[in-house]
Short mmCIF file of C-alpha atoms and ligand atoms in Angstrom, two decimals:
data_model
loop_
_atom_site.label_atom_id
_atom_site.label_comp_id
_atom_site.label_asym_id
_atom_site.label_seq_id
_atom_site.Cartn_x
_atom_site.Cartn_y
_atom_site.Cartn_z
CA UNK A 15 -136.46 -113.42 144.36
CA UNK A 16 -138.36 -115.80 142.09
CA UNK A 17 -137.23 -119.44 141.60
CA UNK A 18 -137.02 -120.57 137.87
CA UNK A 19 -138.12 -124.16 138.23
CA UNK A 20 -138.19 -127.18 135.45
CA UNK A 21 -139.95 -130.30 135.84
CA UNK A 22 -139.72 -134.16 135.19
CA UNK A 23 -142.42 -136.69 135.20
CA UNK A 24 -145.35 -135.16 133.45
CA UNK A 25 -148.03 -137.33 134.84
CA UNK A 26 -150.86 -137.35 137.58
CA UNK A 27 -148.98 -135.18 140.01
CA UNK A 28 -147.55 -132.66 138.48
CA UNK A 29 -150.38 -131.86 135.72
CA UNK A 30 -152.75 -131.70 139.07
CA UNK A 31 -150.78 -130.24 141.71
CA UNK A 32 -147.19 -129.23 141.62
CA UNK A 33 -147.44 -126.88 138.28
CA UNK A 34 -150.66 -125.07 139.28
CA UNK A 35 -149.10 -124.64 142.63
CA UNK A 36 -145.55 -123.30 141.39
CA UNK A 37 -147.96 -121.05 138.75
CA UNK A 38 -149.79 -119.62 141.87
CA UNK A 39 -147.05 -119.80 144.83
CA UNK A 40 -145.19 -116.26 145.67
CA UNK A 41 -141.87 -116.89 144.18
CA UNK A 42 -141.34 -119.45 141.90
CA UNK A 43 -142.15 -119.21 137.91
CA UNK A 44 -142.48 -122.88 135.96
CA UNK A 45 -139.75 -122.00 132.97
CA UNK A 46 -139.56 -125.96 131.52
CA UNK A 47 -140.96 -129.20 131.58
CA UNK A 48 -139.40 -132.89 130.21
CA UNK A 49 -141.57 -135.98 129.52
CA UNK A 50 -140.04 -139.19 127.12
CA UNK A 51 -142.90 -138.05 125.09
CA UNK A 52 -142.73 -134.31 122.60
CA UNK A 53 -145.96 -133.75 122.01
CA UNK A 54 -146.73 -134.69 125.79
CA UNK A 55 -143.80 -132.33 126.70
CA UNK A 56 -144.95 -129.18 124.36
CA UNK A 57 -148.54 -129.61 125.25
CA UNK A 58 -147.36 -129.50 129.34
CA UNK A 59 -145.48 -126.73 128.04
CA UNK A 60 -148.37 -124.92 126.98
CA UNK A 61 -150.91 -125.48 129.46
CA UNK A 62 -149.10 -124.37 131.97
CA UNK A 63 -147.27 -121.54 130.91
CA UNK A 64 -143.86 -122.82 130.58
CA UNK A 65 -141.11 -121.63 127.85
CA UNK A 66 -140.30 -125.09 126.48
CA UNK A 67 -140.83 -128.47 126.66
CA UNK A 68 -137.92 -130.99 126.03
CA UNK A 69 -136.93 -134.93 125.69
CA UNK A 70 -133.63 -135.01 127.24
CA UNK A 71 -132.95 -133.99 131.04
CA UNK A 72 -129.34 -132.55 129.79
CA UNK A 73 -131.69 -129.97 127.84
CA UNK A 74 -133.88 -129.62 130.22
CA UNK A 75 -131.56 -128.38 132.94
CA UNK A 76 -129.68 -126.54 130.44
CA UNK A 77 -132.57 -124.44 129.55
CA UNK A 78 -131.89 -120.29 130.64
CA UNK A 79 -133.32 -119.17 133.65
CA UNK A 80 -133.57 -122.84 135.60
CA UNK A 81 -132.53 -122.73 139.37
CA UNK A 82 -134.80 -125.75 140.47
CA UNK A 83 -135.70 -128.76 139.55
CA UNK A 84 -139.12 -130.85 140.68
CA UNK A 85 -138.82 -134.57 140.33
CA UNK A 86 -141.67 -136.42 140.04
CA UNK A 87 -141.09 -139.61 137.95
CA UNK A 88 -141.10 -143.26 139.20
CA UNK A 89 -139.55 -143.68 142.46
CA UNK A 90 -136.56 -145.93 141.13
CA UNK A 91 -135.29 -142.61 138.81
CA UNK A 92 -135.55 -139.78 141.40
CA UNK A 93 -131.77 -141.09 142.61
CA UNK A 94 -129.95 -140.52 138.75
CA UNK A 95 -132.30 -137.77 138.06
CA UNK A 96 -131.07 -135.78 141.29
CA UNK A 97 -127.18 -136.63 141.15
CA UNK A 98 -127.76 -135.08 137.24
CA UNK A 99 -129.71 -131.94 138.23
CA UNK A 100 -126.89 -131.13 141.05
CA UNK A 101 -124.03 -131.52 139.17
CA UNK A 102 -125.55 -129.60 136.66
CA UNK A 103 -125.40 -126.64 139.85
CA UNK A 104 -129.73 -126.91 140.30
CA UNK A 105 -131.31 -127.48 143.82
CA UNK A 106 -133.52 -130.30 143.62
CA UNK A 107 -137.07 -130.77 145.48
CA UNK A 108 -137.81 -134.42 145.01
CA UNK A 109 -141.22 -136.49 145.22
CA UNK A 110 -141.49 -139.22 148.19
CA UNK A 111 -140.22 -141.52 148.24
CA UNK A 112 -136.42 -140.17 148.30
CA UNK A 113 -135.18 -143.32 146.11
CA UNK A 114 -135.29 -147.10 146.45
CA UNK A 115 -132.28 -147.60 148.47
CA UNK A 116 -130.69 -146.20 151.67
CA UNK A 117 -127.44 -146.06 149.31
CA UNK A 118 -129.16 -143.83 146.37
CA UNK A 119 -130.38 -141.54 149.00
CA UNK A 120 -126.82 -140.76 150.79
CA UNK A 121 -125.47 -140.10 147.17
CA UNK A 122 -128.10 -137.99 146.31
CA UNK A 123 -127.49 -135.68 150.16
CA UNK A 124 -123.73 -135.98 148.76
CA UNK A 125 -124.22 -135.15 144.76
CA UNK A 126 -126.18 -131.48 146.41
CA UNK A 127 -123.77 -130.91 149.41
CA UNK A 128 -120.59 -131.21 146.86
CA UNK A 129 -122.49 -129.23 144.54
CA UNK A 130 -123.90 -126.28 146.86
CA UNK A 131 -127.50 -126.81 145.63
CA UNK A 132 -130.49 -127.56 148.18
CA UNK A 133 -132.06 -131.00 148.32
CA UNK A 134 -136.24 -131.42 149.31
CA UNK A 135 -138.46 -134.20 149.60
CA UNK A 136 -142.01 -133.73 148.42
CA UNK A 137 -143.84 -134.46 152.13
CA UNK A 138 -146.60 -132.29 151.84
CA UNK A 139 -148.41 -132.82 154.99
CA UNK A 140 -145.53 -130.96 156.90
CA UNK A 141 -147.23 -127.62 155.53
CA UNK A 142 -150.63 -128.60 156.68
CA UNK A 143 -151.24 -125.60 159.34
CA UNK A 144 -152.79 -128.70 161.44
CA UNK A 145 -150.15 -130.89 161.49
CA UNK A 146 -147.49 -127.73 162.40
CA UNK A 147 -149.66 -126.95 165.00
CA UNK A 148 -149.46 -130.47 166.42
CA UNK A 149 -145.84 -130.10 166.55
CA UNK A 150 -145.73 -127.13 167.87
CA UNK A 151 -148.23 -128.13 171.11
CA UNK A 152 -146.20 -131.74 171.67
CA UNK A 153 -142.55 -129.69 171.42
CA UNK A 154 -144.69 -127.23 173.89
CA UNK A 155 -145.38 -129.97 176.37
CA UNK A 156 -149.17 -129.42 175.73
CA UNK A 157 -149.72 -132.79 176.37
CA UNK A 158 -147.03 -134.00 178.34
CA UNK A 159 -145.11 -137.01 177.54
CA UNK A 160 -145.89 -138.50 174.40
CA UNK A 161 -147.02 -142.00 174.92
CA UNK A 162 -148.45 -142.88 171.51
CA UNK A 163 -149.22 -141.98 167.89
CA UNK A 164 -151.70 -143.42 165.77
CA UNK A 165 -151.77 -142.48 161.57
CA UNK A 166 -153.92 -144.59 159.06
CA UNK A 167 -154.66 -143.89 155.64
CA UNK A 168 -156.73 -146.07 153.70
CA UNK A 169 -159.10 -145.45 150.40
CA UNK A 170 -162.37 -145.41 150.23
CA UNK A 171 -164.22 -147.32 147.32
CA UNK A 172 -163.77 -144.88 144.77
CA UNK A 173 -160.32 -143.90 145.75
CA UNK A 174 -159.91 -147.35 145.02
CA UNK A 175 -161.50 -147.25 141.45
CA UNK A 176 -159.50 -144.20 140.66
CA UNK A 177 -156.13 -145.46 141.80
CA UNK A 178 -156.79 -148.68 139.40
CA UNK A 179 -157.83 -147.08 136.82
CA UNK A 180 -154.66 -145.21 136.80
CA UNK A 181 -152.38 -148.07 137.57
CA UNK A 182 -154.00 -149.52 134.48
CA UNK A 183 -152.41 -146.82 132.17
CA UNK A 184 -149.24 -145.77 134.40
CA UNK A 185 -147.98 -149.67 135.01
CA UNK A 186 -144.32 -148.82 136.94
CA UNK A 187 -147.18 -148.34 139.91
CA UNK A 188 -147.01 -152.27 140.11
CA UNK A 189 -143.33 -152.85 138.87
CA UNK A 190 -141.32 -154.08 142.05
CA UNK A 191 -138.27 -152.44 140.65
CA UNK A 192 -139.93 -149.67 139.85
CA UNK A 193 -141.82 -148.64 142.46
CA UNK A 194 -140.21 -150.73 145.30
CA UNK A 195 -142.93 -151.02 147.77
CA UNK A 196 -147.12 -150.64 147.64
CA UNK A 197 -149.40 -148.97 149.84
CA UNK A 198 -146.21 -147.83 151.87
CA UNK A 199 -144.69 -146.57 149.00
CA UNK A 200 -147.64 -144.53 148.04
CA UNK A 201 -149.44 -143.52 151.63
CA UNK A 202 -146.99 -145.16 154.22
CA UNK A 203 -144.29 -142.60 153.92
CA UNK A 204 -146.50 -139.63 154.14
CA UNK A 205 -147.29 -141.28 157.30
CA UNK A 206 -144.04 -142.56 158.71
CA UNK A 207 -142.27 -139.15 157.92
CA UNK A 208 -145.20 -137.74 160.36
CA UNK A 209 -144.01 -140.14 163.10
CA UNK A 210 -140.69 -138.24 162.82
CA UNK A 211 -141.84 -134.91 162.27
CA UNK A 212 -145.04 -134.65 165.03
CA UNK A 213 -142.27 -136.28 167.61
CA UNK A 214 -138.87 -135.16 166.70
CA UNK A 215 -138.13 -138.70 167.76
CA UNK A 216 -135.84 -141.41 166.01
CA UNK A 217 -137.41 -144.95 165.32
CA UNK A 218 -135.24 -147.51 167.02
CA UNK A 219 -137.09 -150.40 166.60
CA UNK A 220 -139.93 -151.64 163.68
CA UNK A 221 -142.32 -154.39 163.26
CA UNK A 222 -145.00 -154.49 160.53
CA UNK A 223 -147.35 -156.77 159.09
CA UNK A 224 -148.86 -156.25 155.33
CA UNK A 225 -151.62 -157.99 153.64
CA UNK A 226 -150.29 -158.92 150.03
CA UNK A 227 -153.66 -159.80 148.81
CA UNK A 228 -151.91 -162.38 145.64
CA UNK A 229 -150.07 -159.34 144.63
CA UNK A 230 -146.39 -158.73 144.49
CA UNK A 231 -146.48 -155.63 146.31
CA UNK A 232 -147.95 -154.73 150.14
CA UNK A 233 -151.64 -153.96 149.56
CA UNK A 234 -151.69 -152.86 152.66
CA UNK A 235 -149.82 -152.77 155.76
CA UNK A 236 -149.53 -152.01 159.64
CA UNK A 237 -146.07 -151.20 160.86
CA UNK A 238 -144.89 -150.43 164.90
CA UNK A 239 -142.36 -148.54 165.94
CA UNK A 240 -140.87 -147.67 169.13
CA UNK A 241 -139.43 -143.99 168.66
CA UNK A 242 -136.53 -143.26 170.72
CA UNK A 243 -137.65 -141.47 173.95
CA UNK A 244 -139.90 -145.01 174.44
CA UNK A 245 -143.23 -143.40 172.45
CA UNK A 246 -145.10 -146.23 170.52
CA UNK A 247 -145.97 -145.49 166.91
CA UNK A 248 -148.93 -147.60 165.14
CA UNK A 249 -149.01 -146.66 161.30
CA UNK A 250 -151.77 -148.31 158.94
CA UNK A 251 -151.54 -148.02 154.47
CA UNK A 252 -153.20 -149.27 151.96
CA UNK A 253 -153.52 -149.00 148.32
CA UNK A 254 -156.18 -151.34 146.55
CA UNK A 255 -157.27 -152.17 149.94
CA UNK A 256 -160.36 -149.76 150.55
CA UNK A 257 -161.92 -149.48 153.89
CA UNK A 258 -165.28 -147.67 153.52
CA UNK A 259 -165.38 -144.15 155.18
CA UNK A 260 -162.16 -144.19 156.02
CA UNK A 261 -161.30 -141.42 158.39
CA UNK A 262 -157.11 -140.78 157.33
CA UNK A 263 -156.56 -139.65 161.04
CA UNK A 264 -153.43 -139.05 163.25
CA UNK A 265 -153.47 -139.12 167.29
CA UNK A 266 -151.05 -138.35 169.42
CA UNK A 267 -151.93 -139.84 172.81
CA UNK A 268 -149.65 -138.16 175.54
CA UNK A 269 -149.71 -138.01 179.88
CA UNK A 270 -151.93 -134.49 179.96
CA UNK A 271 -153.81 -134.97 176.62
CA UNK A 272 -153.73 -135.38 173.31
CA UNK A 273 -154.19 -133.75 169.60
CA UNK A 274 -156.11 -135.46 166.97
CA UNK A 275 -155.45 -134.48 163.17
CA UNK A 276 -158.91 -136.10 161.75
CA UNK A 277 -159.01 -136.55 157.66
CA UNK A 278 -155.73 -134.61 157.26
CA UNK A 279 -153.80 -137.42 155.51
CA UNK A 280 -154.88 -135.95 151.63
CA UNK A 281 -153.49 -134.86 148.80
CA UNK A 282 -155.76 -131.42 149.19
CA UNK A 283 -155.45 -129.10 152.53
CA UNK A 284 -158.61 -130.74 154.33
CA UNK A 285 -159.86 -132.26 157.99
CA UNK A 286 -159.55 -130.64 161.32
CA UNK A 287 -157.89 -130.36 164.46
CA UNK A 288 -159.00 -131.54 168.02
CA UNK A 289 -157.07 -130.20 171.08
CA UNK A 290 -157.84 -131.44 174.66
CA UNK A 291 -155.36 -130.86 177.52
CA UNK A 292 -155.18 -130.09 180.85
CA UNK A 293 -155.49 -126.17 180.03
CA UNK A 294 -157.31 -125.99 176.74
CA UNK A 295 -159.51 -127.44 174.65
CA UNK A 296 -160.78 -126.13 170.84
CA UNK A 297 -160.94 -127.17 167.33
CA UNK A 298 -159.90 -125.78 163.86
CA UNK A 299 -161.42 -126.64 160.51
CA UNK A 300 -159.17 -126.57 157.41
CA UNK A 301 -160.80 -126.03 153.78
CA UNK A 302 -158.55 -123.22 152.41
CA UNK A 303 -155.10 -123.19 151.74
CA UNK A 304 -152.62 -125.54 149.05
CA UNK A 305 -150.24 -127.37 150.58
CA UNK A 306 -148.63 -128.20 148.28
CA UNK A 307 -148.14 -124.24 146.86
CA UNK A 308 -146.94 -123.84 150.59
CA UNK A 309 -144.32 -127.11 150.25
CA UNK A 310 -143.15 -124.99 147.04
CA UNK A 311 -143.14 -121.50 148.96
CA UNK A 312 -141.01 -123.05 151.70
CA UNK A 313 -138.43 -124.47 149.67
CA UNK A 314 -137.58 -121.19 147.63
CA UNK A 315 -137.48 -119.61 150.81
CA UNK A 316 -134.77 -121.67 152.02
CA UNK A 317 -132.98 -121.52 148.89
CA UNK A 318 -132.66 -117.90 149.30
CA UNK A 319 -131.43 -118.48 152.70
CA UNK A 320 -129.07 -121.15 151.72
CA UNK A 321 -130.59 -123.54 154.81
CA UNK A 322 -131.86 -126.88 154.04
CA UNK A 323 -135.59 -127.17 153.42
CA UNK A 324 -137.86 -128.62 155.48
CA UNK A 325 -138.19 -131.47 154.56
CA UNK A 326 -134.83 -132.39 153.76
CA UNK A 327 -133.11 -134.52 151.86
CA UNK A 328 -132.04 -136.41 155.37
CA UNK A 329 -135.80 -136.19 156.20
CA UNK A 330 -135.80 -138.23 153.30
CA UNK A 331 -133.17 -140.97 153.74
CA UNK A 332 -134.60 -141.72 157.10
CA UNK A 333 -138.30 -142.23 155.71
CA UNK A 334 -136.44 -144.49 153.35
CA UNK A 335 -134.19 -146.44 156.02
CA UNK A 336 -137.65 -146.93 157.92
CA UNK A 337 -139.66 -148.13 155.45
CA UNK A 338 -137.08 -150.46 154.17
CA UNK A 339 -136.88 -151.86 157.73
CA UNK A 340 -140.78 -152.37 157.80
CA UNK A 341 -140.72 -154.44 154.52
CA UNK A 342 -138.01 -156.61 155.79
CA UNK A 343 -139.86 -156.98 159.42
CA UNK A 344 -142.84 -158.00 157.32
CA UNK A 345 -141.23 -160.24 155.04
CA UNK A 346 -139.46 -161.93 157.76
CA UNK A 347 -141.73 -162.07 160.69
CA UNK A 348 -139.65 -159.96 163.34
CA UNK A 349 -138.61 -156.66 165.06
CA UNK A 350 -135.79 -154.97 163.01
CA UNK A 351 -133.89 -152.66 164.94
CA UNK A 352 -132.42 -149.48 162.98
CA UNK A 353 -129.30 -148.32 162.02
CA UNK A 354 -129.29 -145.03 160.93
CA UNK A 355 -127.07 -144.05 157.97
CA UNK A 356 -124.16 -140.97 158.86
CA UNK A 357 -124.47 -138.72 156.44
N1 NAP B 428 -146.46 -136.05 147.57
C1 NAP B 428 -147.58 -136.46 147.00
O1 NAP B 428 -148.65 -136.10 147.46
C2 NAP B 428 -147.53 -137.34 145.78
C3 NAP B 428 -148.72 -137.64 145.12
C4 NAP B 428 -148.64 -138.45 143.98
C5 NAP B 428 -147.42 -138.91 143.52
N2 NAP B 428 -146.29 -138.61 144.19
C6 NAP B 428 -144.99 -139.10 143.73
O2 NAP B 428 -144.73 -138.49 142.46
C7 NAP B 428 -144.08 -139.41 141.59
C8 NAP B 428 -144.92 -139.57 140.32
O3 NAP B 428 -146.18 -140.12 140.66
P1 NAP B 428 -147.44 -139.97 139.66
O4 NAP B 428 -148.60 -140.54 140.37
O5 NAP B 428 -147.52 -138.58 139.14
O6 NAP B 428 -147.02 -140.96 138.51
P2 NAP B 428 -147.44 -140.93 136.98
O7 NAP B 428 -148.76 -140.27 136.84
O8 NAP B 428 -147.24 -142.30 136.44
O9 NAP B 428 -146.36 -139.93 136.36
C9 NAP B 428 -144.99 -140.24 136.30
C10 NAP B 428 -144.43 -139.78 134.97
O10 NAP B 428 -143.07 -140.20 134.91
C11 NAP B 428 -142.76 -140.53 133.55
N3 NAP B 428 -142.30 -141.92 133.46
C12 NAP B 428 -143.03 -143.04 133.45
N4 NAP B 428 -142.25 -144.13 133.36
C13 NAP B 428 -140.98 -143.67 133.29
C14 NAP B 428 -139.71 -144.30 133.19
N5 NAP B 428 -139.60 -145.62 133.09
N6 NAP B 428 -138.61 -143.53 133.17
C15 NAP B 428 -138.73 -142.18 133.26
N7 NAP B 428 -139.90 -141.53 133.34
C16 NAP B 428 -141.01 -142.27 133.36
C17 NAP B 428 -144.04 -140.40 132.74
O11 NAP B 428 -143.98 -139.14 132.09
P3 NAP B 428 -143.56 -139.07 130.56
O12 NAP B 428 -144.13 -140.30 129.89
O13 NAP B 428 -144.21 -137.80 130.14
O14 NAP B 428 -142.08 -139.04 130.51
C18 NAP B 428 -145.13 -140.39 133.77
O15 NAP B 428 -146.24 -139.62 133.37
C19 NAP B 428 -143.90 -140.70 142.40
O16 NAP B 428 -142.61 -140.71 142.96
C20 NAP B 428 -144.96 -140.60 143.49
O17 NAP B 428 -144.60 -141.29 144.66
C21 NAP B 428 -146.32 -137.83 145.31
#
């Protein structure tokens, strides 16, 4: 079975990632692309092998031979996009994060149930064979009783320079509305949906600090959690903040050991793996492999299946409800305490 997909936002993401990795991924063929723009939309179009190239999401979804749609336009129109694509009958794998609101992202779980389509969030770093296999050793018991992660991802200099230069052309990146958050809009969720997915733990309670830096949006920002079986979770972002040599690392600290994830927090499938427990110790390197084809590969599959995805769209509301709660901790000064939405 091969997955017809169509795609919205034609920007930094998509041109560089998600259409060469739907062009090269197993079962999935890129049919038709939308930007505001037509000569941005046919050129897409061209490039990369789609049919057509329209101005209007109605067209778009109602092109022949579209079963999926991949959002990636500014964070505060994934929610309308979405609730469009479903009732139009087309699953929908959607870029972090989910929407801008903890509302937005139940209708969006709802618009896809009542509609019998699949619903994805665009978490890459789930597929990264490293981080799996961190999972898999702390569901194992490998290395005990987790006691406490640790996930930063920061620039380096010319990270920096490149993320300003774009922000320069592509301004929602600094609208509040738009964009509703900084660095843990951009980095921080990556991060915080790894807190869930390395633990299989619920946040219960959040705290966060975030350097603003004269801007209207976090810069950068440290937010900790306490997960639900009493694990402490420290999680560092920034955007225009660089720290040189940053190392993008996550460490999970438990009774009989621990696994460290070094320079896996990327937009490529990079860094390395450190195990050292009470019964074994090695290393793995990472340098081949495209997560993001594999984030593609994984959501086809489960639309053959007819399970939800991994991630899911409730993967999704909860990275929202938690980073929500970590903006109002650091606006306020204080421990928020969550209240996770039934849905
Ligand atoms: N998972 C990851 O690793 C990852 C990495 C990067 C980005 N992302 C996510 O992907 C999304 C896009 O990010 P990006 O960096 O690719 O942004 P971008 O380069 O600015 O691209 C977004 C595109 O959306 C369209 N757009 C801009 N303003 C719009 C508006 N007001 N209404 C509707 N469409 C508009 C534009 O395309 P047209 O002008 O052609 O319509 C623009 O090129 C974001 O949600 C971001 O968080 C995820």
């Amino acid at each position: 079975m091969s997955i017809g997909w169509a795609m919205v936002g034609l920007g930094r993401h998509t041109k560089g990632y998600i259409a060469p990795a739907i062009n090269q991924s197993r079962n999935s063929r890129l049919v038709a692309v939308m930007s505001r723009d037509a000569d941005r939309a046919g050129t897409f179009a061209k490039d990369h092998g789609a049919e057509a190239g329209y101005t209007s999401l109605d067209a778009l979804l109602d092109h022949p031979g579209v079963d999926a749609l991949f959002i990636a336009s500014p964070n505060a129109v994934h929610a309308e996009q979405t609730v469009q694509a479903a009732r139009a009958g087309k699953h929908v794998l959607c870029e972090k994060p989910m929407a801008l609101t903890v509302q937005d992202c139940r209708t969006m779980i709802e618009e896809c149930r009542r509609n019998n389509v699949r619903l994805g969030v665009g978490f890459h770093l789930r597929h990264h064979p490293g981080l799996a296999e961190a999972k898999r050793l702390i569901a194992e018991g490998s290395i005990g009783r987790p006691v406490e992660l640790v996930g930063q991802w920061y620039n380096g200099q010319r990270g920096i320079e490149r993320v300003a230069k774009r922000e320069g052309l592509m301004a929602w990146w600094s609208e509040p509305d738009m964009v509703g958050g900084g660095a843990i809009m951009a980095t921080g969720t990556h991060i915080l949906d790894q807190v869930r997915f390395l633990t299989g733990q619920e946040v219960v309670e959040v705290t966060a600090m975030a350097d603003y830096r004269g801007e209207d949006l976090d810069q950068a920002i440290h937010v900790l959690m306490r997960l639900g079986d009493g694990t402490m979770a420290s999680v560092m972002a920034a955007r225009l903040v660089a720290a040189s040599d940053s190392r993008n690392d996550i460490v999970v600290y438990g009774s009989k050991g621990r696994v460290a994830a070094n320079g896996v927090l990327a937009t490529s499938l990079t860094g390395s793996l450190d195990v050292l427990t009470e019964s074994q110790t090695y290393s793995r390197d990472y340098t081949e492999g495209d997560v993001y084809q594999s984030l593609i590969e994984g959501f086809c599959d489960s639309v053959e299946k007819g399970e939800d995805p991994d991630p899911s769209g409730v993967d999704g509301l909860r990275v929202v409800e938690l980073t929500l709660a970590a903006l109002q901790a650091a606006k306020e000064g204080r421990t928020v305490r969550l209240e996770l939405a039934n849905v």
